[in-house]
Every structure is written in C-alpha cells, then in structure tokens.
Amino acid sequence: KRNPHAADTLAGAEYELDLSWQYQTDAEPVLSYGRVDILAGSILADLKTTARGVDLKSARKMARDWAIQMAYYRQGLRVCRDIEITEARILLVSTEAPYICEVYTLDPADLDRGDLEISKALHRFRRHRDGSGDWLGYSADLFDPSHPRIRTLSAPPWSWNE
C-alpha cells in the first residue's frame, strides 16, 4: 500500500503460475518448468525479500541473476500463454521494519542477455546429459561411489568482516 508502483503491479494480477514447456534451443527443445510469482497483463514481476534493507547497490548485484530468471519465465509465458512480456519488474521488500518496498524494472537488454545465458546453459546441460561432455566444476571422483568422503567446509575469511 505504501508504494503505489507495487500496488499497481499487484492490482488484478495473477499469482504463482505454474508453467511447463519445451524451451527452444538451437538444437532441440528441453523440458522446462517454472513458477511465475506475479503476472499483471503483460508485466512479469517477481517478489524478493531481503533482511539487509533495500538499496540500489544490493539490487544491482543481483540484477544479472534476476534478468536470467525473468528471461526464462518470459519464454515460458510466450510458449504456454502466448503472452509477450513488455516489462519485467522486481518487487524488493525488506523483512524488517519499516518494511520498505522498492520496485525495479529490469533493463530489456539484460533480459535479452539472459536469453543467451539460458541458451548456453541448456546447451551445456544437454551435452552433459547425453554423456558428451564433463560436468563443469566437478571432479570425476565426485560421482564415483567408490570414493565417498566428507569434506570440511570453511567460510572465507572476508565473509566474517561484513
């Protein structure tokens, strides 16, 4: 109620829409799933919460990830609902008083970059699923049941200074 842009986004919107579709890639479609938080006509929105308060600096750090997520949902809505998304918004709400809500519109160029990142990721997934590539970032013994282990996980020293 305190943020008129958030109120406008939420008025008459649909919530938590489950989607299932074939994500079109350069080679073959990949079965995909998603749950859209908010759809208000041709406006796609996602609700995010933060315990650290709402500020532009923190939001910018997440903009790339949000753009990829929203690009993914945008394609799902295009396929499942024949909807062309005209705007993607993030409603960022603090979880502590005074419960500030900021509304951000994602840059359309970032959504297009998100499409490219998704396409690359699905291409890698397909390659690995089919056994024609190594899983990036994983050692071969991670998947070998003859080498079970427990590893120590330590937080990086810089994280204790935040």
CSV table of C-alpha atoms in Angstrom, one decimal:
chain,number,residue,atom,x,y,z
A,1,LYS,CA,0.0,0.0,0.0
A,2,ARG,CA,2.9,2.4,0.8
A,3,ASN,CA,4.4,2.0,-2.7
A,4,PRO,CA,2.0,2.9,-5.4
A,5,HIS,CA,4.1,1.2,-8.1
A,6,ALA,CA,4.0,-2.0,-6.2
A,7,ALA,CA,0.2,-1.6,-5.6
A,8,ASP,CA,-0.3,-1.0,-9.4
A,9,THR,CA,1.7,-4.1,-10.2
A,10,LEU,CA,-0.3,-6.3,-7.8
A,11,ALA,CA,-3.8,-4.9,-8.6
A,12,GLY,CA,-5.7,-7.5,-10.7
A,13,ALA,CA,-2.6,-9.7,-11.1
A,14,GLU,CA,-2.4,-13.5,-11.3
A,15,TYR,CA,-0.1,-15.2,-8.7
A,16,GLU,CA,2.1,-18.3,-8.6
A,17,LEU,CA,1.5,-19.5,-12.1
A,18,ASP,CA,3.0,-23.0,-12.8
A,19,LEU,CA,4.5,-23.4,-16.2
A,20,SER,CA,5.7,-26.4,-18.1
A,21,TRP,CA,7.1,-26.1,-21.7
A,22,GLN,CA,9.7,-27.1,-24.2
A,23,TYR,CA,12.4,-24.4,-24.0
A,24,GLN,CA,13.5,-23.8,-27.6
A,25,THR,CA,17.3,-24.1,-28.1
A,26,ASP,CA,19.4,-24.1,-31.2
A,27,ALA,CA,19.4,-27.9,-31.3
A,28,GLU,CA,16.4,-29.4,-29.6
A,29,PRO,CA,13.9,-28.4,-27.0
A,30,VAL,CA,14.5,-29.0,-23.3
A,31,LEU,CA,11.6,-29.8,-21.0
A,32,SER,CA,11.4,-26.8,-18.6
A,33,TYR,CA,9.4,-25.8,-15.5
A,34,GLY,CA,8.9,-22.6,-13.6
A,35,ARG,CA,6.6,-20.8,-11.2
A,36,VAL,CA,5.9,-17.1,-12.0
A,37,ASP,CA,5.3,-15.1,-8.9
A,38,ILE,CA,3.2,-12.3,-10.5
A,39,LEU,CA,1.7,-11.7,-13.9
A,40,ALA,CA,-0.2,-8.4,-14.4
A,41,GLY,CA,-1.3,-8.4,-18.0
A,42,SER,CA,2.0,-8.1,-20.0
A,43,ILE,CA,4.0,-7.2,-16.9
A,44,LEU,CA,6.0,-10.0,-15.3
A,45,ALA,CA,7.0,-9.5,-11.7
A,46,ASP,CA,8.9,-11.3,-9.0
A,47,LEU,CA,8.8,-10.7,-5.3
A,48,LYS,CA,12.1,-10.8,-3.5
A,49,THR,CA,12.8,-10.3,0.2
A,50,THR,CA,15.9,-9.0,1.9
A,51,ALA,CA,16.9,-8.8,5.6
A,52,ARG,CA,19.6,-6.3,4.8
A,53,GLY,CA,17.3,-3.5,3.8
A,54,VAL,CA,16.6,-2.2,0.3
A,55,ASP,CA,19.2,-0.3,-1.6
A,56,LEU,CA,20.2,0.2,-5.2
A,57,LYS,CA,23.7,-1.1,-4.7
A,58,SER,CA,22.4,-4.5,-3.4
A,59,ALA,CA,19.8,-4.7,-6.1
A,60,ARG,CA,22.4,-4.1,-8.8
A,61,LYS,CA,24.5,-7.0,-7.6
A,62,MET,CA,21.5,-9.3,-8.2
A,63,ALA,CA,20.3,-7.7,-11.5
A,64,ARG,CA,22.1,-10.2,-13.7
A,65,ASP,CA,20.6,-13.3,-11.9
A,66,TRP,CA,17.2,-11.7,-11.9
A,67,ALA,CA,17.4,-10.9,-15.6
A,68,ILE,CA,18.2,-14.6,-16.4
A,69,GLN,CA,15.3,-15.8,-14.2
A,70,MET,CA,12.9,-13.4,-15.8
A,71,ALA,CA,14.0,-14.2,-19.3
A,72,TYR,CA,13.4,-17.8,-18.5
A,73,TYR,CA,9.8,-17.1,-17.3
A,74,ARG,CA,9.3,-14.8,-20.3
A,75,GLN,CA,9.9,-17.6,-22.7
A,76,GLY,CA,7.7,-19.9,-20.7
A,77,LEU,CA,4.8,-17.4,-20.8
A,78,ARG,CA,5.3,-16.9,-24.5
A,79,VAL,CA,5.0,-20.6,-25.1
A,80,CYS,CA,2.4,-21.5,-22.5
A,81,ARG,CA,0.2,-18.4,-22.6
A,82,ASP,CA,1.0,-16.7,-25.9
A,83,ILE,CA,1.9,-13.6,-23.9
A,84,GLU,CA,4.5,-11.1,-25.0
A,85,ILE,CA,6.1,-9.6,-21.8
A,86,THR,CA,6.5,-5.8,-22.2
A,87,GLU,CA,8.2,-5.3,-18.8
A,88,ALA,CA,9.8,-7.3,-16.0
A,89,ARG,CA,9.8,-5.9,-12.5
A,90,ILE,CA,11.3,-6.9,-9.2
A,91,LEU,CA,9.4,-6.0,-6.0
A,92,LEU,CA,12.1,-6.0,-3.4
A,93,VAL,CA,10.8,-5.9,0.2
A,94,SER,CA,12.7,-5.7,3.4
A,95,THR,CA,11.7,-8.2,6.0
A,96,GLU,CA,12.4,-5.9,8.9
A,97,ALA,CA,10.6,-2.7,10.0
A,98,PRO,CA,9.8,-0.3,8.3
A,99,TYR,CA,9.2,-3.0,5.6
A,100,ILE,CA,10.3,-0.8,2.7
A,101,CYS,CA,9.3,-2.0,-0.8
A,102,GLU,CA,11.2,-0.8,-3.9
A,103,VAL,CA,10.1,-1.6,-7.4
A,104,TYR,CA,12.8,-2.1,-10.1
A,105,THR,CA,12.3,-2.5,-13.8
A,106,LEU,CA,14.8,-4.8,-15.4
A,107,ASP,CA,16.6,-3.5,-18.5
A,108,PRO,CA,15.2,-5.1,-21.6
A,109,ALA,CA,18.7,-5.6,-23.0
A,110,ASP,CA,19.6,-7.5,-19.8
A,111,LEU,CA,16.6,-9.8,-20.4
A,112,ASP,CA,17.9,-10.5,-24.0
A,113,ARG,CA,21.3,-11.3,-22.5
A,114,GLY,CA,19.5,-13.6,-20.1
A,115,ASP,CA,18.1,-15.5,-23.1
A,116,LEU,CA,21.6,-16.0,-24.4
A,117,GLU,CA,22.8,-17.3,-21.0
A,118,ILE,CA,19.9,-19.7,-20.7
A,119,SER,CA,20.6,-21.0,-24.2
A,120,LYS,CA,24.3,-21.6,-23.3
A,121,ALA,CA,23.4,-23.3,-20.1
A,122,LEU,CA,20.8,-25.6,-21.7
A,123,HIS,CA,23.3,-26.5,-24.4
A,124,ARG,CA,25.8,-27.5,-21.7
A,125,PHE,CA,23.1,-29.4,-19.9
A,126,ARG,CA,22.1,-31.3,-23.0
A,127,ARG,CA,25.8,-32.1,-23.8
A,128,HIS,CA,26.4,-33.4,-20.2
A,129,ARG,CA,23.1,-35.3,-20.0
A,130,ASP,CA,23.9,-37.1,-23.3
A,131,GLY,CA,27.4,-38.0,-22.0
A,132,SER,CA,29.3,-36.0,-24.5
A,133,GLY,CA,30.9,-33.6,-22.0
A,134,ASP,CA,32.3,-33.3,-18.5
A,135,TRP,CA,30.2,-31.6,-15.8
A,136,LEU,CA,31.9,-28.2,-15.4
A,137,GLY,CA,33.3,-27.6,-11.9
A,138,TYR,CA,33.0,-31.2,-10.7
A,139,SER,CA,35.8,-33.6,-10.2
A,140,ALA,CA,35.4,-37.1,-11.7
A,141,ASP,CA,35.5,-38.7,-8.2
A,142,LEU,CA,32.5,-36.7,-7.1
A,143,PHE,CA,30.2,-39.1,-9.0
A,144,ASP,CA,32.3,-42.2,-8.1
A,145,PRO,CA,30.6,-44.2,-5.3
A,146,SER,CA,33.9,-46.0,-4.6
A,147,HIS,CA,35.3,-42.7,-3.3
A,148,PRO,CA,32.8,-41.5,-0.6
A,149,ARG,CA,34.1,-38.7,1.6
A,150,ILE,CA,33.2,-35.9,4.0
A,151,ARG,CA,34.8,-32.6,3.3
A,152,THR,CA,35.3,-29.7,5.7
A,153,LEU,CA,33.6,-26.5,4.6
A,154,SER,CA,35.0,-23.2,5.9
A,155,ALA,CA,33.6,-19.8,5.3
A,156,PRO,CA,36.1,-17.5,3.5
A,157,PRO,CA,37.9,-15.1,5.9
A,158,TRP,CA,36.5,-12.0,4.3
A,159,SER,CA,32.9,-13.1,4.9
A,160,TRP,CA,33.4,-12.6,8.7
A,161,ASN,CA,34.1,-8.9,8.1
A,162,GLU,CA,30.7,-8.0,6.6
